[in-house]
Coordinates of C-alpha atoms in Angstrom, one line a residue:
X1 CA 109.3 112.2 67.5
X2 CA 106.5 113.2 70.3
X3 CA 105.0 110.6 72.2
X4 CA 101.2 110.5 73.0
X5 CA 99.7 108.2 75.7
X6 CA 95.9 107.0 75.0
X7 CA 94.0 104.9 77.4
X8 CA 90.9 102.5 76.7
X9 CA 88.8 99.9 78.2
X10 CA 88.9 96.0 76.5
X11 CA 85.9 96.4 74.1
X12 CA 85.7 99.9 73.9
X13 CA 86.4 102.1 70.5
X14 CA 89.4 103.8 70.3
X15 CA 91.2 106.6 68.3
X16 CA 94.7 107.1 68.2
X17 CA 95.8 110.8 67.3
X18 CA 98.7 111.6 64.1
X19 CA 100.1 114.9 64.0
X20 CA 99.1 116.2 60.8
X21 CA 95.2 116.9 58.7
X22 CA 95.1 117.8 55.2
X23 CA 93.8 121.5 54.7
X24 CA 90.7 121.9 53.0
X25 CA 92.6 122.6 49.8
X26 CA 94.5 119.6 49.4
X27 CA 93.5 115.7 49.0
X28 CA 94.4 112.5 50.6
X29 CA 95.3 111.5 46.5
X30 CA 98.6 113.7 47.6
X31 CA 99.6 111.6 50.6
X32 CA 101.2 108.5 52.0
X33 CA 100.4 107.7 55.2
X34 CA 101.5 104.4 57.7
X35 CA 100.1 103.2 60.9
X36 CA 102.6 100.4 62.3
X37 CA 102.8 99.1 65.5
X38 CA 105.7 98.3 67.6
X39 CA 107.4 100.1 64.5
X40 CA 107.5 97.0 62.8
X41 CA 104.2 95.9 62.4
X42 CA 102.0 98.0 59.1
X43 CA 98.6 98.2 60.8
X44 CA 97.2 99.4 57.3
X45 CA 98.8 101.9 55.0
X46 CA 97.5 104.6 52.5
X47 CA 98.8 106.0 49.6
X48 CA 97.5 108.0 46.9
X49 CA 94.2 108.0 48.5
X50 CA 93.6 104.3 48.4
X51 CA 94.7 101.4 51.3
X52 CA 97.1 99.2 50.2
X53 CA 97.7 97.5 53.6
X54 CA 96.5 96.3 56.3
X55 CA 97.3 93.4 58.9
X56 CA 94.8 90.6 59.1
X57 CA 94.7 90.8 62.9
X58 CA 93.0 94.2 62.2
X59 CA 90.6 93.4 59.6
X60 CA 86.9 94.7 60.2
X61 CA 88.7 96.4 63.5
X62 CA 90.6 99.5 61.9
X63 CA 89.9 102.3 59.5
X64 CA 91.6 105.6 59.1
X65 CA 89.9 109.2 58.9
X66 CA 90.6 110.3 55.7
X67 CA 91.2 114.4 56.9
X68 CA 93.0 114.0 60.4
X69 CA 95.1 110.3 59.9
X70 CA 93.5 109.3 63.4
X71 CA 93.6 105.3 63.4
X72 CA 90.2 104.4 65.0
X73 CA 90.6 100.9 66.4
X74 CA 87.3 98.7 67.9
X75 CA 86.8 96.7 69.6
X76 CA 90.0 97.3 71.6
X77 CA 91.8 93.8 72.6
X78 CA 94.7 93.5 75.1
X79 CA 96.8 92.8 72.3
X80 CA 96.5 96.2 71.0
X81 CA 98.0 97.3 73.4
X82 CA 101.5 99.1 72.8
X83 CA 103.0 102.3 70.8
X84 CA 102.2 103.0 67.2
X85 CA 103.6 105.1 65.1
X86 CA 102.0 107.4 62.2
X87 CA 104.2 108.4 59.3
X88 CA 102.9 111.0 56.9
X89 CA 104.7 111.7 53.3
X90 CA 103.2 114.7 50.7
X91 CA 104.1 113.5 47.3
X92 CA 104.8 116.4 45.8
X93 CA 106.9 114.8 44.2
X94 CA 106.6 110.4 43.6
X95 CA 110.5 110.4 43.2
X96 CA 111.0 112.4 46.9
X97 CA 108.0 112.5 49.0
X98 CA 108.2 114.5 52.3
X99 CA 107.9 113.6 55.7
X100 CA 105.5 116.0 56.8
X101 CA 105.0 114.4 60.2
X102 CA 106.1 111.1 62.3
X103 CA 104.5 111.0 65.6
X104 CA 104.2 108.4 68.3
X105 CA 101.2 107.3 70.2
X106 CA 101.0 104.6 72.9
X107 CA 97.9 102.9 73.6
X108 CA 97.5 101.3 77.0
X109 CA 94.6 98.7 77.3
X110 CA 93.2 98.2 80.5
X111 CA 90.2 95.3 81.6
X112 CA 88.2 95.6 84.7
X113 CA 89.1 93.6 87.3
X114 CA 86.2 91.7 89.5
X115 CA 85.0 93.1 92.5
X116 CA 87.5 91.7 95.5
X117 CA 86.1 88.8 96.8
X118 CA 87.2 88.3 100.7
X119 CA 87.4 84.6 102.4
X120 CA 88.3 83.9 106.2
X121 CA 89.3 80.7 107.5
X122 CA 89.9 80.3 111.5
X123 CA 92.9 78.1 112.5
X124 CA 93.2 78.7 116.2
X125 CA 90.3 80.2 118.7
X126 CA 91.1 81.0 122.5
X127 CA 89.8 83.2 125.4
X128 CA 91.4 86.2 124.1
X129 CA 91.4 86.2 120.2
X130 CA 91.1 84.4 116.7
X131 CA 93.7 83.2 114.7
X132 CA 92.4 83.3 111.0
X133 CA 93.7 83.2 107.6
X134 CA 92.0 85.9 105.3
X135 CA 92.2 85.4 101.4
X136 CA 91.4 88.1 98.9
X137 CA 91.5 87.4 95.3
X138 CA 90.4 89.2 91.7
X139 CA 90.6 88.1 88.2
X140 CA 89.9 89.2 84.4
X141 CA 91.7 92.5 85.0
X142 CA 94.5 94.0 82.6
X143 CA 97.2 95.3 83.0
X144 CA 99.1 93.4 86.2
X145 CA 97.3 94.5 89.4
X146 CA 98.3 95.8 92.8
X147 CA 97.0 94.6 95.9
X148 CA 96.2 96.5 99.1
X149 CA 94.5 95.9 102.3
X150 CA 93.7 98.0 105.5
X151 CA 92.4 96.8 109.1
X152 CA 91.0 99.3 111.0
X153 CA 92.4 101.9 108.5
X154 CA 96.0 100.9 108.8
X155 CA 97.7 99.4 106.0
X156 CA 98.5 95.6 106.0
X157 CA 100.9 93.5 103.8
X158 CA 99.6 90.6 101.6
X159 CA 101.3 87.5 100.4
X160 CA 100.4 88.2 96.8
X161 CA 100.1 85.7 93.4
X162 CA 99.4 86.1 90.1
X163 CA 98.4 84.5 87.0
X164 CA 98.2 85.0 83.3
X165 CA 98.9 82.8 80.4
X166 CA 101.1 86.2 78.9
X167 CA 102.2 89.6 79.7
X168 CA 99.3 90.3 77.3
X169 CA 96.6 88.2 78.7
X170 CA 93.7 88.7 81.8
X171 CA 95.4 88.7 85.2
X172 CA 94.3 86.6 88.5
X173 CA 95.3 87.9 91.5
X174 CA 95.1 86.7 94.8
X175 CA 96.4 87.6 98.5
X176 CA 96.4 85.7 101.8
X177 CA 97.1 87.4 105.3
X178 CA 97.3 85.7 108.8
X179 CA 95.6 87.4 111.1
X180 CA 95.2 87.7 115.1
X181 CA 91.6 89.5 115.9
X182 CA 91.4 90.0 119.6
X183 CA 87.9 92.6 118.7
X184 CA 85.7 92.7 116.1
X185 CA 87.8 95.2 113.2
X186 CA 86.6 96.5 109.8
X187 CA 89.2 94.8 106.9
X188 CA 89.5 96.5 103.3
X189 CA 90.6 94.8 100.1
X190 CA 91.7 97.1 97.3
X191 CA 93.2 96.0 93.9
X192 CA 94.2 98.6 91.4
X193 CA 95.3 98.4 88.4
X194 CA 96.4 101.0 85.6
X195 CA 94.8 103.8 88.1
X196 CA 91.2 102.0 88.2
X197 CA 90.7 100.7 91.4
X198 CA 88.1 98.3 93.1
X199 CA 87.3 97.7 97.0
X200 CA 85.5 95.0 99.0
X201 CA 85.3 96.1 103.4
X202 CA 84.8 92.9 105.6
X203 CA 83.6 93.1 109.4
X204 CA 85.8 90.8 111.1
X205 CA 84.5 89.1 114.2
X206 CA 86.2 87.8 117.1
X207 CA 84.6 84.2 117.7
X208 CA 83.0 84.3 121.0
X209 CA 82.6 80.3 121.6
X210 CA 84.9 80.4 124.8
X211 CA 84.0 78.7 127.9
X212 CA 86.1 79.2 130.5
X213 CA 86.3 76.2 132.9
X214 CA 85.1 76.7 136.6
X215 CA 88.1 75.8 138.8
X216 CA 86.9 73.6 142.0
X217 CA 88.5 75.5 145.4
X218 CA 91.5 74.1 146.4
X219 CA 92.0 71.9 149.7
X220 CA 93.4 74.7 152.0
X221 CA 90.9 77.0 150.6
X222 CA 88.0 74.4 151.8
X223 CA 90.1 74.1 154.9
X224 CA 90.4 77.8 155.8
X225 CA 86.6 78.3 155.1
X226 CA 85.8 75.4 157.5
X227 CA 88.1 76.8 160.3
X228 CA 86.6 80.6 159.6
X229 CA 82.9 79.0 160.5
X230 CA 83.8 77.4 163.2
X231 CA 85.4 80.6 164.6
X232 CA 82.4 82.5 163.8
X233 CA 80.2 79.9 165.7
X234 CA 82.4 79.8 168.9
X235 CA 82.3 83.6 169.0
X236 CA 78.4 83.7 168.7
X237 CA 77.8 80.8 171.4
X238 CA 80.0 82.5 173.7
X239 CA 78.7 86.1 173.1
X240 CA 75.2 84.6 173.7
X241 CA 76.4 83.0 177.1
X242 CA 77.8 86.3 178.7
X243 CA 74.5 88.4 177.5
X244 CA 72.7 85.8 179.5
X245 CA 74.4 85.9 182.2
X246 CA 75.1 89.5 182.5
X247 CA 71.2 89.7 182.2
X248 CA 70.3 87.1 185.2
X249 CA 72.8 88.9 187.5
X250 CA 71.0 92.3 187.1
X251 CA 67.7 91.0 187.3
X252 CA 68.4 88.5 190.7
X253 CA 69.3 91.5 192.8
X254 CA 66.3 93.4 193.6
X255 CA 64.5 90.1 194.5
X256 CA 67.4 89.4 197.1
X257 CA 66.7 92.5 198.7
X258 CA 63.0 92.0 198.5
X259 CA 63.6 88.5 200.2
X260 CA 65.8 90.4 203.1
X261 CA 63.4 93.0 204.3
X262 CA 60.3 90.6 204.7
X263 CA 62.5 88.4 206.7
X264 CA 63.2 91.4 208.9
X265 CA 60.0 92.5 209.5
X266 CA 59.0 88.6 210.2
X267 CA 61.8 88.6 212.8
X268 CA 60.9 91.5 214.8
X269 CA 57.4 90.3 215.9
X270 CA 58.8 87.3 217.3
X271 CA 61.1 89.5 219.8
X272 CA 58.8 91.5 220.5
X273 CA 56.4 88.8 221.9
X274 CA 59.6 87.3 223.6
X275 CA 59.9 90.4 225.5
X276 CA 55.9 90.8 226.2
X277 CA 55.9 86.9 227.9
X278 CA 58.9 87.2 229.8
X279 CA 56.9 90.6 231.4
X280 CA 54.3 88.6 232.2
X281 CA 56.4 86.1 234.1

């Protein structure tokens, strides 16, 4: 038997193809058709052009094309997921019907997951980093999903949990992750199921509520600073005294020479006077 695969979303209409089509010169009255699920449950059956059986779960949801035997199901439910078998017999002789078709087709039912919701909870803050727990959740989808994430385009590993009432019920999925954020980063969470993916992105920011305490200078630093200031002031004082003495010494020398010249000029007439007085005696 050949196997085919058909995908359908929850609530849509889907057609499962059979492996035989009646020629225009032939009639449905010459056939028996059985559509079975999981090889045991009879979905519906036709014989000599009439419907002879239908599962109650498919009442008002399933019908068959009377030319190519396609099984139409609408609306699709998650419980419809699984393999179906189409068996066609030609009634050349009612006592010895011949099988002209026996084919299996597998229906994969999918349900869209909700857009992933990302939440964060800060656990610790320091000046260098922010510790946080990131949670990504989605619900209402089928089949069982995979959850993935990226941090600045680099993959991260989730701690994942799934919730479902049964293997044929919608799933809820939650992933948690502990992060040490040292700078603002772009974070993406994706939920993938049977080839369908939904993603959500969020900018994770490093908390900047960090106040660096002002540390007072130590006793040794204060003492050293005072000593340096005193030495600086003493150096300025000594330099000022030296410069003032040096300037005064240079300024006083010309004045002394003038005084000596005055004294000499004063002494000379007195000598002349004594000489003249001596001569007159």
